[in-house]
Coordinates of N, CA and C in Angstrom, one line a residue:
M1 N 40.1 -6.9 -28.0 CA 40.5 -6.6 -26.2 C 41.6 -7.7 -25.6
D2 N 42.9 -6.8 -25.8 CA 43.5 -7.9 -25.3 C 44.6 -7.8 -23.6
E3 N 44.7 -8.9 -23.4 CA 44.7 -9.0 -22.2 C 45.5 -8.5 -21.1
A4 N 46.4 -7.4 -21.9 CA 47.0 -6.2 -21.4 C 45.9 -5.1 -21.2
T5 N 44.9 -4.1 -22.2 CA 44.7 -3.6 -22.3 C 43.1 -4.0 -20.6
I6 N 42.9 -5.5 -21.4 CA 41.5 -5.6 -20.3 C 42.5 -5.5 -18.6
K7 N 43.8 -5.9 -18.0 CA 43.9 -6.0 -17.2 C 44.4 -4.5 -16.7
L8 N 43.9 -3.1 -18.0 CA 44.1 -2.0 -17.1 C 43.1 -1.3 -16.8
Y9 N 42.3 -2.1 -17.4 CA 40.5 -2.0 -17.4 C 40.6 -2.5 -15.9
S10 N 41.3 -3.0 -15.9 CA 40.4 -3.7 -14.4 C 40.8 -2.3 -13.4
K11 N 42.4 -2.5 -13.5 CA 43.2 -1.8 -12.4 C 42.0 -0.5 -12.2
V12 N 41.9 0.3 -13.0 CA 40.8 1.1 -12.9 C 40.1 1.3 -12.4
M13 N 39.3 0.3 -12.9 CA 38.0 0.3 -12.1 C 38.2 0.1 -10.6
D14 N 38.9 -1.6 -10.6 CA 39.6 -1.5 -9.2 C 39.6 -0.4 -8.0
D15 N 40.3 0.2 -8.8 CA 40.5 1.8 -8.0 C 40.2 2.9 -8.1
I16 N 38.9 3.3 -8.9 CA 37.7 3.7 -9.0 C 36.8 3.1 -7.9
I17 N 36.5 2.4 -7.5 CA 35.2 1.3 -6.9 C 36.1 2.0 -5.3
N18 N 36.7 0.9 -5.1 CA 37.7 1.5 -3.6 C 38.0 2.3 -3.5
E19 N 38.1 3.8 -4.0 CA 38.1 5.2 -3.8 C 36.5 5.4 -3.4
T20 N 35.6 5.0 -4.5 CA 34.2 5.6 -4.0 C 33.2 4.8 -3.5
G21 N 33.4 3.2 -3.2 CA 32.9 2.7 -2.7 C 31.6 1.6 -3.7
G22 N 32.5 2.4 -5.4 CA 31.4 2.1 -6.3 C 30.2 3.1 -6.3
E23 N 29.9 4.3 -5.6 CA 29.3 4.8 -5.5 C 28.2 6.5 -6.8
Y24 N 28.3 6.5 -7.9 CA 27.9 7.2 -8.4 C 28.0 8.8 -8.2
D25 N 27.5 8.9 -7.0 CA 27.7 10.1 -6.2 C 28.9 10.4 -5.8
E26 N 29.8 9.9 -5.8 CA 31.1 9.6 -4.5 C 32.3 10.3 -5.4
M27 N 31.8 9.8 -6.8 CA 33.0 10.4 -7.9 C 33.7 11.2 -8.0
T28 N 34.2 11.2 -9.0 CA 34.7 12.8 -9.5 C 34.1 13.0 -10.3
L29 N 33.8 14.2 -11.7 CA 34.1 13.8 -13.0 C 35.3 13.4 -13.7
E30 N 35.8 13.2 -13.3 CA 37.5 12.7 -14.4 C 36.9 11.4 -14.5
Q31 N 36.6 10.2 -12.9 CA 36.2 9.4 -12.8 C 35.2 8.8 -13.3
K32 N 34.0 9.7 -13.3 CA 32.7 9.1 -13.6 C 32.2 9.4 -15.8
L33 N 33.8 10.1 -16.5 CA 33.9 10.1 -17.9 C 34.8 8.5 -17.9
T34 N 35.5 8.4 -17.3 CA 36.9 7.3 -17.2 C 35.8 5.8 -17.0
V35 N 34.8 5.8 -15.7 CA 33.7 4.7 -16.2 C 33.3 4.4 -17.3
I36 N 32.0 5.3 -17.9 CA 31.8 5.2 -19.1 C 32.4 5.5 -20.6
A37 N 34.3 6.2 -20.5 CA 34.8 5.5 -21.4 C 35.1 3.9 -21.7
I38 N 35.6 3.5 -20.4 CA 36.1 2.4 -19.9 C 34.8 1.1 -20.2
M39 N 33.1 1.8 -20.2 CA 32.7 1.1 -20.1 C 32.1 1.4 -22.1
K40 N 31.8 2.1 -22.5 CA 31.6 1.7 -23.9 C 32.8 1.2 -25.0
K41 N 34.2 1.1 -24.7 CA 34.7 -0.2 -25.3 C 33.9 -1.1 -24.6
V42 N 33.8 -1.4 -23.8 CA 33.5 -3.2 -23.1 C 31.9 -3.9 -23.6
D43 N 31.6 -2.7 -23.6 CA 30.0 -2.3 -24.5 C 30.6 -2.9 -26.2
K44 N 31.1 -2.2 -26.7 CA 31.1 -2.1 -28.2 C 31.8 -3.7 -27.9
Q45 N 33.0 -4.5 -27.9 CA 33.7 -5.8 -27.7 C 32.3 -6.7 -27.2
M46 N 31.8 -6.2 -26.6 CA 30.7 -7.5 -25.9 C 30.0 -7.7 -27.0
T47 N 29.7 -6.5 -27.9 CA 28.8 -6.9 -29.4 C 29.2 -7.3 -29.6
E48 N 30.4 -6.9 -30.3 CA 30.7 -7.9 -31.1 C 31.4 -9.4 -31.4
Y49 N 31.8 -9.4 -29.6 CA 31.9 -10.8 -29.5 C 30.6 -11.7 -29.8
I50 N 29.1 -11.2 -28.8 CA 28.1 -12.0 -29.0 C 27.3 -11.7 -30.6
A51 N 27.5 -11.3 -31.6 CA 27.1 -10.7 -32.4 C 27.7 -12.1 -33.6
Y52 N 29.2 -12.1 -33.0 CA 30.2 -13.4 -34.0 C 29.7 -14.6 -32.8
Q53 N 29.4 -15.1 -32.0 CA 28.9 -15.7 -31.3 C 28.1 -15.9 -31.5
S54 N 27.4 -15.8 -31.6 CA 25.8 -15.8 -31.7 C 25.6 -17.0 -32.5
A55 N 26.2 -16.8 -34.3 CA 25.7 -17.7 -35.1 C 26.2 -18.6 -35.0
I56 N 27.7 -19.5 -34.0 CA 27.7 -21.3 -34.1 C 26.8 -21.2 -32.8
V57 N 26.5 -20.6 -31.6 CA 24.6 -20.7 -31.0 C 23.7 -21.6 -31.5
K58 N 23.8 -20.9 -32.4 CA 22.1 -21.3 -32.9 C 22.2 -22.4 -33.9
A59 N 23.9 -22.4 -34.6 CA 24.0 -23.0 -35.6 C 24.0 -24.9 -35.0
W60 N 24.5 -24.8 -33.7 CA 24.7 -25.6 -32.6 C 23.3 -26.6 -32.1
S61 N 22.5 -24.8 -32.0 CA 21.4 -25.4 -31.0 C 20.2 -25.7 -31.9
S62 N 20.4 -25.5 -33.3 CA 19.1 -26.1 -34.0 C 19.2 -27.8 -35.0
L63 N 20.2 -28.2 -34.5 CA 20.6 -29.8 -34.7 C 19.5 -30.4 -33.6
S64 N 19.1 -31.8 -34.0 CA 18.3 -32.1 -33.1 C 18.5 -33.1 -32.7
I65 N 18.6 -33.7 -31.6 CA 19.7 -34.7 -30.7 C 18.8 -36.0 -31.3
E66 N 17.7 -36.1 -31.0 CA 17.2 -37.1 -31.8 C 17.9 -37.9 -32.8
D67 N 18.3 -36.8 -33.6 CA 18.5 -37.4 -35.4 C 20.0 -38.1 -35.2
I68 N 19.9 -37.0 -34.5 CA 21.7 -37.6 -34.9 C 22.3 -38.9 -33.5
I69 N 21.3 -38.7 -32.2 CA 21.1 -40.6 -32.0 C 20.8 -41.5 -32.7
L70 N 19.8 -41.2 -33.0 CA 19.4 -42.6 -34.3 C 21.2 -42.5 -35.3
A71 N 21.2 -41.8 -35.9 CA 22.7 -41.3 -37.1 C 23.5 -41.9 -36.2
E72 N 23.7 -42.4 -34.9 CA 25.3 -42.9 -34.2 C 25.2 -44.4 -33.5
T73 N 23.6 -44.0 -33.4 CA 23.9 -45.3 -32.7 C 23.8 -47.2 -33.7
E74 N 24.4 -47.7 -33.7 CA 24.8 -48.7 -34.7 C 23.7 -50.4 -34.0
C75 N 23.3 -50.6 -35.1 CA 22.6 -51.6 -34.6 C 22.8 -53.0 -34.7
Y76 N 22.7 -53.6 -33.7 CA 23.4 -55.0 -32.6 C 23.3 -56.6 -32.6
L77 N 21.5 -56.2 -33.6 CA 21.1 -57.8 -33.8 C 22.6 -58.4 -34.6
N78 N 22.1 -59.3 -34.1 CA 22.7 -61.0 -35.3 C 21.9 -61.7 -35.7
L79 N 21.4 -61.0 -37.1 CA 20.0 -62.2 -37.7 C 20.5 -63.1 -38.4

């Protein structure tokens, strides 16, 4: 989702919240449908982002801190 789209969605959501106090019962049908449409697009984008990032997070979190410390530690003994 590009920055212009995010700004547009934010503006639309801010306008609806300002007009209705964020109360579902205060929204018109058009406002309800607009919020739902925006949230569906945001949900799809978030799901795709999480799926992509999940593999990266799992790869990093699977590494052993102890093994990395041991591999990077030099011995300073002068024998």
